[in-house]
Amino acid sequence: MAKTFETLKGTYDYLPSEQSLRESIKDRLKDVFKRYGFLPAETPILSMLDLLTSKYSSDADILNEIYKLSDQGKRELGLRYDLTICLTKLISSNRGISLPFKRYEIGKVFRDGPVKLGRNREFTQCDVDVVGVSSILQEAEFMNLTHEAYSELGLEVEIRYNNRKILYGIIKSIFGEMSDELLRRVVMLVDKLDKMSKEELEREFIKLGLSSKSYDELYNSFSMSYEDLKAKYENSTSEILKEGFLEMDELRALTTSTPAWKSMLYAPYLARGIDIYTGTVWEIFLKERNIGEHDFNLSLGGGGRYDNIITSFIDDGNSYPAVGMSFGLDVIYEVLKAKEGDEKKSDIDLFIIPLETKKDSFIFTQGLRTRGIKADIEKVDRRVKKSLNYANKEHIPFVVIIGEDEVKNRMINIKDMTTGEETPFSLDDYEGICEFINKRL
Amino acid sequence: MAKTFETLKGTYDYLPSEQSLRESIKDRLKDVFKRYGFLPAETPILSMLDLLTSKYSSDADILNEIYKLSDQGKRELGLRYDLTICLTKLISSNRGISLPFKRYEIGKVFRDGPVKLGRNREFTQCDVDVVGVSSILQEAEFMNLTHEAYSELGLEVEIRYNNRKILYGIIKSIFGEMSDELLRRVVMLVDKLDKMSKEELEREFIKLGLSSKSYDELYNSFSMSYEDLKAKYENSTSEILKEGFLEMDELRALTTSTPAWKSMLYAPYLARGIDIYTGTVWEIFLKERNIGEHDFNLSLGGGGRYDNIITSFIDDGNSYPAVGMSFGLDVIYEVLKAKEGDEKKSDIDLFIIPLETKKDSFIFTQGLRTRGIKADIEKVDRRVKKSLNYANKEHIPFVVIIGEDEVKNRMINIKDMTTGEETPFSLDDYEGICEFINKRL
């Protein structure tokens, strides 16, 4: 009796019907990354545990979710939980590396945490980062990379953007100076603005000991246009606010005449959860979030400037400003799958069915493959009808049956499986057949 | 002071200078796989430990090298050590899957064993397998896939091939019937034929209690041509030998008129170590193993038919014949790196240096990127000479400096960094500039 082996919760087998789309998403993203001067890097999944738990690495929640293990040499190891820590380590171990350093990495990461939609135990991250650039040009570049990447995937997106400095400045201007810890809590609340009602959020602010009146002022600020908000704080003496508006002005000036502009939406409440960001942040949503019966009110990716994390990790007196973003592969996959619907495409162009002509049919198959056609030959000993059923089921667009007469006369008929139409060719006319198939696909 | 974090022995950071080549190898292989009708699948790295240690999975050596861990739910887990066990599990969990099932998977695997050249603790496997085909057509297809894949990589290879049935038959004809365990040991010795001298090997045979005379006969068989060997055993009553020769005859007949034939070399001693193979086996070596000062007497990949492993794993009364192969990504990478030498190519086509023209230069950069040019813009505040040095060091073929005059007059000069030649263009002539660059690259 067969023993059944369990699949670990939060891990998946991706069959070709799913994985083909996942691979195509990765390929299209990589093409865009390369056009923007980003190159691939690959870092290890297995890591010394002390790196993963180092104080610069991440917040406490993630630390509890690290998969820990040891090896035969009794070393304490862990599986990486994100790619940023690996990038930091890479820069730190390669001090001679030429900056700016632009790399992308697409790889598996692991978290031993609760499993929910879009959050698995083993999942793929797709990160694009630059280390060594302070200029806002970098953010402007990322706005366009983001816009172009999603366009390439056929998705119209909204790039919500903000600057942490402006957000901090506004909060402090309204509520007065506060501890870093309180500021952090307020920012985390603000980040939930589009997920909670005004009243729910207000209760949370009051819990933190903040006044309803100030909360109202903050809430109203977030519905102002960028120009109005800037005008409101024109006379503010807050250094951080001035710096934030300067950066934002530059980002907007750089991007107004570029393709990204039409996707960009100023979102003064946006913080992007994690602590590491120091300036510009952005997050991507679908413009039209309903696809068929699905409602995708989900972040499809995002990023920001994080000037401190690598700098303090390396701590060699130099500064390592960085900007980076993540593309949410799993979410993008779900969205594209929903868009595609059940429209199944075959990855085979032509299916060759030999009838007692194995060798000639095989040579013919090879000849087409060498010329770039995705050809496959029936290798299972079954009736022609079953072979044709298989081709139909797999949605293979063209089929040819090669029997002894076809070999003797060197003539075959290529059958279009959609129309039923048959087109005659010489068995040796590889070029003609390729041209015919390529034109019809 | 900066803390330095150790990299785990047997794991590596691949910088873009290395990873670009590794990615390009994978991309070229995938193109060939797809032409042969193989589709991608992805299986988890994290696995329940009982799957990895199940009796059908692998030999004892590998079992000792499994990285074990547990999760917060106290489950016993392990990291996969190869992709075959994952394929077996995939077929077993998806009984309705349509056969033949053709998939490739390129993914990380882990082994807590000794580290040596071409053997890391964390490494990438690249596997191509078919489940559900008994026909020798499948092996013939693999011969051509192998030949085409290495040609695509610019490598001339020798595909050494054999059939386990012939090997077993010859051994038993010469030494008489023997236990499975002794047969296994003899096969493992024979597999070392090209790594040991005739005398060294003879001593090992004698240790197993086998006669020198029979050893001589076996040794001599291995230098015979296929035709002579077949003639020698023409009257043999060994069933396994007859079956082996039949399969081999068919494989040779199917491939003689295909491109693979000129790479194929019959190697009667070839066993391919691992136990799982049941029929045809093949292994790939460079035709010219010396590249520069390197001697690559290494297997670049290989495969074979394994009809029993998935069948006994699933054990549902059906038969799951399988043929598959692995491409040795790390070895292929080393070979191609040695071939390329120090010839460094840039992944950027054009470098744009703005002089007080950040915004216009950025718009220009974006315009080229949108049209497919790999353009990058200087974002570091440094002197023009340093920017040019950077472009030179990175081997970027074209550079343009855009100052205020260039913007005012809408005229720029594209400088060819190899010849020093400058070509004038209108700043708005994106199409002309793209055509010029694409033509020269």
mmCIF file of C-alpha atoms in Angstrom, chain B residues 15 32 40 45 64 66 81 86 88 125 145 152 190 203 211 222 226 233 255 270 276 292 322 364 381 400 411 421 424:
data_model
loop_
_atom_site.group_PDB
_atom_site.id
_atom_site.type_symbol
_atom_site.label_atom_id
_atom_site.label_comp_id
_atom_site.label_asym_id
_atom_site.label_seq_id
_atom_site.Cartn_x
_atom_site.Cartn_y
_atom_site.Cartn_z
ATOM 1 C CA LEU B 15 28.353 38.913 -7.198
ATOM 2 C CA VAL B 32 16.296 24.387 -25.026
ATOM 3 C CA PRO B 40 8.943 24.383 -15.277
ATOM 4 C CA ILE B 45 13.104 23.205 -0.172
ATOM 5 C CA ASN B 64 23.772 11.369 6.871
ATOM 6 C CA ILE B 66 20.530 15.872 5.478
ATOM 7 C CA TYR B 81 19.187 17.081 -0.846
ATOM 8 C CA CYS B 86 10.702 16.176 -4.819
ATOM 9 C CA THR B 88 8.604 11.650 -6.829
ATOM 10 C CA GLN B 125 20.590 21.538 -9.333
ATOM 11 C CA LEU B 145 18.462 17.701 -25.868
ATOM 12 C CA GLU B 152 23.798 26.451 -27.136
ATOM 13 C CA VAL B 190 33.803 -0.577 -13.157
ATOM 14 C CA ARG B 203 43.625 -5.401 -7.020
ATOM 15 C CA SER B 211 39.659 -13.983 -10.531
ATOM 16 C CA PHE B 222 35.419 -2.528 -22.408
ATOM 17 C CA TYR B 226 29.675 -1.881 -29.844
ATOM 18 C CA TYR B 233 27.608 -12.200 -26.959
ATOM 19 C CA THR B 255 19.846 8.772 -33.233
ATOM 20 C CA LEU B 270 29.726 3.587 -17.742
ATOM 21 C CA ILE B 276 18.543 4.029 -9.236
ATOM 22 C CA GLY B 292 43.740 27.704 -20.980
ATOM 23 C CA ALA B 322 11.078 7.619 -15.857
ATOM 24 C CA PHE B 364 16.514 61.406 -21.831
ATOM 25 C CA ASP B 381 28.031 63.895 -7.236
ATOM 26 C CA VAL B 400 27.179 61.060 -23.341
ATOM 27 C CA MET B 411 22.297 68.569 -29.524
ATOM 28 C CA GLU B 421 34.880 58.809 -31.819
ATOM 29 C CA PRO B 424 26.294 64.111 -32.948
#
